[in-house]
Tab-separated table of C-alpha atoms and ligand atoms in Angstrom:
chain	number	residue	atom	x	y	z
A	901	MET	CA	36.746	-36.457	28.539
A	902	HIS	CA	34.525	-35.028	31.292
A	903	SER	CA	30.885	-34.721	30.345
A	904	ARG	CA	31.072	-30.932	30.888
A	905	THR	CA	33.907	-30.704	28.343
A	906	ARG	CA	31.990	-32.862	25.878
A	907	ARG	CA	28.950	-30.636	26.227
A	908	ALA	CA	31.060	-27.528	25.617
A	909	ALA	CA	32.650	-29.095	22.549
A	910	ALA	CA	29.215	-30.047	21.211
A	911	ALA	CA	27.968	-26.488	21.793
A	912	VAL	CA	30.922	-25.011	19.869
A	913	ALA	CA	30.357	-27.462	17.014
A	914	GLY	CA	26.685	-26.461	16.977
A	915	LEU	CA	27.508	-22.755	16.789
A	916	LEU	CA	29.947	-23.375	13.930
A	917	ALA	CA	27.305	-25.343	12.057
A	918	LEU	CA	24.778	-22.532	12.572
A	919	GLY	CA	27.254	-19.958	11.320
A	920	LEU	CA	28.002	-21.996	8.203
A	921	ALA	CA	24.318	-22.617	7.552
A	922	ALA	CA	23.375	-18.946	8.010
A	923	ALA	CA	26.101	-17.531	5.774
A	924	PRO	CA	24.530	-18.198	2.332
A	925	SER	CA	21.134	-16.712	3.265
A	926	VAL	CA	22.807	-13.527	4.502
A	927	THR	CA	24.724	-13.014	1.257
A	928	ALA	CA	21.666	-13.945	-0.822
A	929	ALA	CA	19.357	-11.416	0.884
A	930	PRO	CA	17.807	-9.042	-1.704
A	931	ARG	CA	19.124	-5.511	-1.573
A	932	ALA	CA	15.732	-3.858	-1.553
A	933	THR	CA	14.644	-5.493	1.676
A	934	ALA	CA	18.037	-5.601	3.380
A	935	PRO	CA	20.024	-2.491	2.497
A	936	THR	CA	23.631	-2.407	3.609
A	937	PRO	CA	23.731	-0.614	6.960
A	938	GLY	CA	24.991	2.916	6.492
A	939	ALA	CA	24.510	2.843	2.713
A	940	ALA	CA	22.248	5.461	1.154
A	941	ALA	CA	18.754	4.086	0.618
A	942	SER	CA	17.923	3.543	-3.026
A	943	LEU	CA	14.703	2.781	-4.797
A	944	PRO	CA	14.287	-0.742	-6.089
A	945	SER	CA	13.785	-1.364	-9.788
A	946	TYR	CA	10.392	-0.862	-11.403
A	947	GLU	CA	10.074	-4.640	-11.764
A	948	THR	CA	10.700	-5.185	-8.054
A	949	TRP	CA	8.186	-2.487	-7.147
A	950	GLN	CA	5.544	-4.008	-9.419
A	951	ARG	CA	6.203	-7.454	-7.987
A	952	ASP	CA	5.745	-6.079	-4.462
A	953	VAL	CA	2.597	-4.170	-5.456
A	954	ARG	CA	1.108	-7.246	-7.094
A	955	LYS	CA	1.837	-9.331	-4.018
A	956	ALA	CA	-0.044	-6.812	-1.862
A	957	MET	CA	-2.961	-6.500	-4.303
A	958	ASP	CA	-3.354	-10.170	-5.236
A	959	PRO	CA	-6.030	-10.862	-2.580
A	960	ALA	CA	-7.901	-7.603	-3.295
A	961	ILE	CA	-10.276	-8.609	-6.122
A	962	PRO	CA	-11.303	-11.969	-4.599
A	963	TYR	CA	-11.883	-10.127	-1.312
A	964	LEU	CA	-13.966	-7.459	-3.062
A	965	LYS	CA	-16.190	-10.046	-4.723
A	966	ASP	CA	-16.761	-11.931	-1.469
A	967	ARG	CA	-17.436	-8.731	0.421
A	968	VAL	CA	-19.896	-7.394	-2.151
A	969	ALA	CA	-21.764	-10.712	-2.071
A	970	GLN	CA	-22.270	-10.240	1.678
A	971	GLY	CA	-24.058	-6.948	1.059
A	972	GLY	CA	-24.278	-3.814	3.182
A	973	SER	CA	-25.059	-0.163	2.765
A	974	LYS	CA	-23.110	2.192	0.499
A	975	LEU	CA	-20.085	-0.062	0.126
A	976	ALA	CA	-17.093	1.878	-1.211
A	977	ILE	CA	-13.348	1.604	-1.685
A	978	VAL	CA	-10.793	4.297	-0.847
A	979	LEU	CA	-7.660	4.854	-2.902
A	980	ASP	CA	-4.607	7.045	-2.443
A	981	ILE	CA	-3.296	8.636	-5.669
A	982	ASP	CA	0.481	8.943	-5.654
A	983	ASN	CA	2.406	5.694	-5.963
A	984	THR	CA	-0.868	3.875	-5.389
A	985	SER	CA	-3.338	4.665	-8.194
A	986	LEU	CA	-0.656	6.260	-10.356
A	987	GLU	CA	3.002	5.357	-10.898
A	988	THR	CA	4.030	8.806	-9.705
A	989	GLU	CA	7.659	7.936	-9.007
A	990	TYR	CA	8.394	5.461	-11.794
A	991	HIS	CA	6.205	6.641	-14.691
A	992	PRO	CA	4.372	9.862	-13.775
A	993	GLY	CA	0.765	9.767	-14.932
A	994	ALA	CA	0.692	6.063	-15.785
A	995	PRO	CA	-1.765	3.827	-13.942
A	996	ASN	CA	-0.440	1.421	-11.354
A	997	LYS	CA	-2.007	-1.589	-13.056
A	998	PRO	CA	-2.844	-3.834	-10.090
A	999	VAL	CA	-4.674	-0.912	-8.453
A	1000	LEU	CA	-6.369	0.042	-11.729
A	1001	GLU	CA	-7.609	-3.550	-12.077
A	1002	PHE	CA	-8.980	-3.389	-8.544
A	1003	ALA	CA	-10.730	-0.075	-9.246
A	1004	LYS	CA	-12.273	-1.498	-12.414
A	1005	ALA	CA	-13.476	-4.555	-10.498
A	1006	ALA	CA	-15.058	-2.258	-7.903
A	1007	ALA	CA	-16.773	-0.161	-10.566
A	1008	GLY	CA	-17.934	-3.341	-12.292
A	1009	SER	CA	-19.549	-4.436	-9.023
A	1010	GLY	CA	-21.244	-1.058	-8.580
A	1011	VAL	CA	-18.922	-0.066	-5.736
A	1012	PRO	CA	-18.083	3.671	-5.686
A	1013	ILE	CA	-14.425	4.736	-5.801
A	1014	LEU	CA	-13.452	7.386	-3.259
A	1015	ILE	CA	-10.095	9.141	-3.357
A	1016	ALA	CA	-8.186	10.410	-0.324
A	1017	THR	CA	-5.065	12.304	-1.324
A	1018	ALA	CA	-2.514	14.634	0.221
A	1019	ARG	CA	-2.500	16.625	-3.020
A	1020	SER	CA	-3.869	20.070	-2.299
A	1021	GLU	CA	-7.405	21.251	-2.916
A	1022	SER	CA	-6.189	23.555	-5.705
A	1023	GLY	CA	-5.085	20.510	-7.684
A	1024	LYS	CA	-8.499	18.859	-7.584
A	1025	SER	CA	-9.427	19.046	-11.261
A	1026	ALA	CA	-5.871	18.129	-12.346
A	1027	ALA	CA	-5.970	15.077	-10.068
A	1028	LEU	CA	-9.347	13.949	-11.414
A	1029	SER	CA	-8.273	14.389	-15.031
A	1030	ALA	CA	-4.996	12.519	-14.369
A	1031	LEU	CA	-6.978	9.559	-13.020
A	1032	LYS	CA	-9.379	9.683	-15.951
A	1033	LYS	CA	-6.508	9.880	-18.453
A	1034	ALA	CA	-4.858	6.877	-16.761
A	1035	GLY	CA	-8.015	4.861	-17.418
A	1036	TYR	CA	-9.702	4.960	-14.015
A	1037	PRO	CA	-13.469	4.529	-13.887
A	1038	ALA	CA	-15.558	7.457	-12.665
A	1039	ILE	CA	-14.478	8.748	-9.264
A	1040	THR	CA	-17.488	9.226	-7.015
A	1041	GLU	CA	-15.725	11.529	-4.583
A	1042	ILE	CA	-12.271	13.023	-4.027
A	1043	CYS	CA	-11.010	14.481	-0.751
A	1044	LEU	CA	-7.833	16.563	-0.736
A	1045	LYS	CA	-5.471	18.371	1.619
A	1046	LYS	CA	-6.780	21.547	3.235
A	1047	ASN	CA	-4.488	23.016	5.875
A	1048	GLU	CA	-3.064	19.903	7.504
A	1049	SER	CA	0.692	19.682	8.054
A	1050	HIS	CA	0.791	15.918	7.779
A	1051	ALA	CA	-0.590	13.643	5.089
A	1052	VAL	CA	-1.832	11.202	7.730
A	1053	ASP	CA	-4.191	13.872	9.088
A	1054	VAL	CA	-5.595	14.470	5.603
A	1055	LYS	CA	-6.268	10.782	5.099
A	1056	ILE	CA	-7.963	10.405	8.477
A	1057	ARG	CA	-10.158	13.497	7.964
A	1058	CYS	CA	-11.137	12.289	4.505
A	1059	ARG	CA	-12.094	8.811	5.649
A	1060	LYS	CA	-14.047	10.199	8.608
A	1061	GLN	CA	-15.903	12.406	6.132
A	1062	PHE	CA	-16.706	9.434	3.888
A	1063	VAL	CA	-18.030	7.447	6.848
A	1064	ALA	CA	-20.090	10.441	7.988
A	1065	GLU	CA	-21.631	10.487	4.506
A	1066	GLY	CA	-22.814	6.944	5.135
A	1067	TYR	CA	-20.222	4.950	3.230
A	1068	THR	CA	-19.026	1.576	4.440
A	1069	LEU	CA	-15.336	1.555	3.552
A	1070	ILE	CA	-14.698	-2.039	2.615
A	1071	ALA	CA	-11.143	-1.486	1.357
A	1072	ASN	CA	-8.480	1.170	1.762
A	1073	VAL	CA	-5.447	1.126	-0.526
A	1074	GLY	CA	-2.374	3.243	0.155
A	1075	ASN	CA	1.387	3.077	0.157
A	1076	ARG	CA	2.349	5.091	3.244
A	1077	PRO	CA	1.826	3.798	6.781
A	1078	GLY	CA	-0.228	6.941	7.472
A	1079	ASP	CA	-2.652	5.978	4.709
A	1080	LEU	CA	-3.733	3.018	6.813
A	1081	GLU	CA	-3.802	4.699	10.236
A	1082	TYR	CA	-7.132	5.030	12.085
A	1083	LYS	CA	-9.005	1.925	11.113
A	1084	ASN	CA	-12.491	3.011	10.103
A	1085	TYR	CA	-12.315	0.702	7.080
A	1086	GLU	CA	-12.691	-3.048	6.858
A	1087	ARG	CA	-9.531	-4.123	5.077
A	1088	GLY	CA	-6.338	-2.294	4.220
A	1089	PHE	CA	-4.015	-3.006	1.329
A	1090	LYS	CA	-0.563	-1.593	2.038
A	1091	LEU	CA	1.666	-1.052	-0.976
A	1092	PRO	CA	5.387	-0.506	-0.509
A	1093	ASP	CA	6.865	2.889	0.288
A	1094	TYR	CA	10.404	1.626	0.901
A	1095	ASP	CA	10.936	3.504	4.131
A	1096	GLY	CA	9.274	6.683	2.961
A	1097	GLN	CA	10.965	6.902	-0.434
A	1098	LEU	CA	7.630	6.749	-2.263
A	1099	SER	CA	5.191	9.559	-1.443
B	285	MG	MG1	0.981	7.704	-1.849
């Protein structure tokens, strides 16, 4: 056998081995993260969502404690409401527990809780009472949608306003990519939105 032929045969054998090795991981891929191309997107189960939320929030309380210990002026955290603070999609009105735990840890450390939400200004008192009913500590400030067309613009205006008021935004928790845009905060915690399925 010529060496060129042997090399070609070895390459083919290698490709076959790769194909065989890759096959099980493809079939075992979870549906939520690898939807079938062309299939309608569907929300994952509540359990999967909670697992994903917990994974994102796991470092939040240790981070908060470390950050508070470092000090600074008017440290505050910013939370989104829908599908972040509250389980809007899965259990309307119920607290999203990992975020509630984070908010309680912040309050326990004397860190104000600021809310930035794309809910409209007219729903301000309803939003505050929903958070209170869900067990959230006192909300120091809430900033809502005025006349913006896009939620991202609301979130950016609200955070700019908080910074202008002198707050140091040590954490920003949201579930839409737009919630984390414009980085005038120290650390972001991005919860899942499953390609825009969760508001
Ligand atoms: Mg949201």
